[in-house]
C-alpha positions as a Python dict, from the first residue, in 0.01 Angstrom:
ca = {
    (1, 'M'): (0, 0, 0),
    (2, 'S'): (-315, 205, -18),
    (3, 'R'): (-568, 315, 240),
    (4, 'I'): (-802, 44, 370),
    (5, 'D'): (-1174, 109, 420),
    (6, 'V'): (-1298, -247, 483),
    (7, 'V'): (-1157, -497, 735),
    (8, 'S'): (-1228, -868, 758),
    (9, 'V'): (-1154, -1088, 1058),
    (10, 'Q'): (-938, -1396, 1089),
    (11, 'H'): (-940, -1593, 1414),
    (12, 'V'): (-599, -1733, 1506),
    (13, 'E'): (-428, -1880, 1808),
    (14, 'F'): (-104, -1692, 1738),
    (15, 'I'): (-76, -1364, 1549),
    (16, 'P'): (114, -1440, 1224),
    (17, 'R'): (454, -1282, 1165),
    (18, 'V'): (340, -1154, 826),
    (19, 'L'): (3, -978, 823),
    (20, 'S'): (-221, -917, 524),
    (21, 'S'): (-366, -574, 459),
    (22, 'G'): (-732, -538, 551),
    (23, 'V'): (-738, -831, 793),
    (24, 'L'): (-789, -804, 1169),
    (25, 'Y'): (-623, -1106, 1332),
    (26, 'V'): (-789, -1196, 1662),
    (27, 'S'): (-642, -1436, 1918),
    (28, 'K'): (-904, -1492, 2184),
    (29, 'K'): (-668, -1728, 2366),
    (30, 'Y'): (-410, -1450, 2409),
    (31, 'A'): (-662, -1162, 2418),
    (32, 'T'): (-491, -974, 2135),
    (33, 'A'): (-594, -832, 1799),
    (34, 'S'): (-346, -711, 1536),
    (35, 'H'): (-368, -559, 1191),
    (36, 'L'): (-170, -348, 949),
    (37, 'C'): (-240, 22, 989),
    (38, 'C'): (-537, 111, 771),
    (39, 'C'): (-363, 418, 629),
    (40, 'G'): (-147, 185, 422),
    (41, 'C'): (186, 271, 588),
    (42, 'G'): (247, -99, 661),
    (43, 'S'): (296, -60, 1037),
    (44, 'T'): (166, -334, 1265),
    (45, 'I'): (-100, -226, 1512),
    (46, 'V'): (-135, -440, 1825),
    (47, 'T'): (-443, -396, 2040),
    (48, 'P'): (-457, -588, 2370),
    (49, 'L'): (-814, -700, 2441),
    (50, 'K'): (-860, -645, 2812),
    (51, 'P'): (-1044, -435, 3067),
    (52, 'G'): (-924, -80, 3034),
    (53, 'G'): (-801, -160, 2682),
    (54, 'W'): (-971, -245, 2355),
    (55, 'R'): (-1290, -445, 2326),
    (56, 'Y'): (-1363, -675, 2034),
    (57, 'V'): (-1711, -758, 1912),
    (58, 'E'): (-1809, -957, 1606),
    (59, 'S'): (-2149, -948, 1442),
    (60, 'E'): (-2239, -1131, 1122),
    (61, 'G'): (-1870, -1209, 1077),
    (62, 'K'): (-1775, -840, 1079),
    (63, 'P'): (-1533, -701, 1340),
    (64, 'T'): (-1573, -402, 1567),
    (65, 'L'): (-1280, -281, 1776),
    (66, 'Q'): (-1338, -16, 2042),
    (67, 'P'): (-1223, 247, 2123),
    (68, 'S'): (-1058, 410, 1823),
    (69, 'I'): (-715, 323, 1690),
    (70, 'G'): (-480, 615, 1744),
    (71, 'S'): (-137, 543, 1596),
    (72, 'W'): (20, 823, 1798),
    (73, 'N'): (368, 669, 1816),
    (74, 'L'): (390, 610, 1441),
    (75, 'P'): (490, 867, 1179),
    (76, 'C'): (145, 841, 1012),
    (77, 'Q'): (-42, 919, 1336),
    (78, 'S'): (-355, 767, 1181),
    (79, 'H'): (-679, 781, 1377),
    (80, 'Y'): (-975, 560, 1291),
    (81, 'F'): (-1245, 327, 1416),
    (82, 'I'): (-1318, -27, 1299),
    (83, 'R'): (-1696, -68, 1315),
    (84, 'H'): (-1879, -367, 1173),
    (85, 'G'): (-1594, -431, 929),
    (86, 'T'): (-1577, -73, 803),
    (87, 'V'): (-1300, 177, 873),
    (88, 'A'): (-1434, 513, 987),
    (89, 'W'): (-1163, 776, 965),
    (90, 'A'): (-1138, 1025, 1249),
    (91, 'A'): (-976, 1367, 1258),
    (92, 'K'): (-604, 1393, 1326),
    (93, 'W'): (-527, 1504, 1678),
    (94, 'S'): (-293, 1780, 1792),
    (95, 'K'): (0, 1701, 2020),
    (96, 'Q'): (-204, 1829, 2315),
    (97, 'Q'): (-503, 1611, 2224),
    (98, 'I'): (-274, 1308, 2195),
    (99, 'Q'): (-120, 1384, 2535),
    (100, 'D'): (-466, 1432, 2689),
    (101, 'G'): (-590, 1110, 2525),
    (102, 'K'): (-298, 909, 2663),
    (103, 'E'): (-362, 1053, 3008),
    (104, 'W'): (-733, 970, 2977),
    (105, 'D'): (-645, 609, 2881),
    (106, 'R'): (-414, 580, 3181),
    (107, 'Q'): (-680, 714, 3415),
    (108, 'E'): (-944, 484, 3264),
    (109, 'R'): (-727, 179, 3333),
    (110, 'E'): (-677, 294, 3692),
    (111, 'R'): (-1050, 363, 3736),
    (112, 'H'): (-1139, 25, 3593),
    (113, 'F'): (-918, -159, 3836),
    (114, 'D'): (-1027, 63, 4125),
    (115, 'G'): (-1393, 6, 4029),
    (116, 'K'): (-1476, 375, 3991),
    (117, 'P'): (-1675, 486, 3684),
    (118, 'A'): (-1505, 774, 3501),
    (119, 'S'): (-1819, 976, 3437),
    (120, 'L'): (-1884, 1016, 3811),
    (121, 'E'): (-1538, 1134, 3912),
    (122, 'K'): (-1378, 1474, 3900),
    (123, 'G'): (-1147, 1463, 3601),
    (124, 'G'): (-1374, 1208, 3433),
    (125, 'L'): (-1514, 1192, 3082),
    (126, 'K'): (-1716, 1513, 3103),
    (127, 'D'): (-1414, 1716, 3220),
    (128, 'W'): (-1190, 1559, 2959),
    (129, 'L'): (-1439, 1632, 2679),
    (130, 'R'): (-1483, 1989, 2801),
    (131, 'R'): (-1103, 2043, 2791),
    (132, 'W'): (-1067, 1870, 2457),
    (133, 'L'): (-1352, 2054, 2286),
    (134, 'G'): (-1258, 2387, 2439),
}
C-alpha cells in the first residue's frame, strides 16, 4: 500500500473486519472510528470517540478527527491529522515526546472527568508545551 493523503467517510453501525484504504469508518452508535494507517503500513487504527479521547466532526461530507493520530505502538510510528478529509502529516516524535504525549493524554482524561480545564492547572497545556518545545 502507499501513503494516503485524502480520507473519505463511511458511516456504519459496526466497524467492518476488512477495512479499505483511505476510508474512515465511523460508528456513532458505538462511538468509534477506525481506519487503516495513512502511512500505508496496513495497520488498523481505532479511535474511541469520547470525552478525553478523539472528537469527530463532519462538514460537507468530509471527516475531521481530533486530536492527531499518533501510532506510537506501531512500528511505523506515523503521526498525522485528518482535517476536512485531508491528511496533514506531522513530524515524528522522539521517545521522550511520545512518553510526554501519553502522559498528557492521561492527565487530560483525568481533568475532563474531574471538570478541571488543563490550561488553568499547574502541569497543564502551557507547561507541557514549554517542556516539549524546550
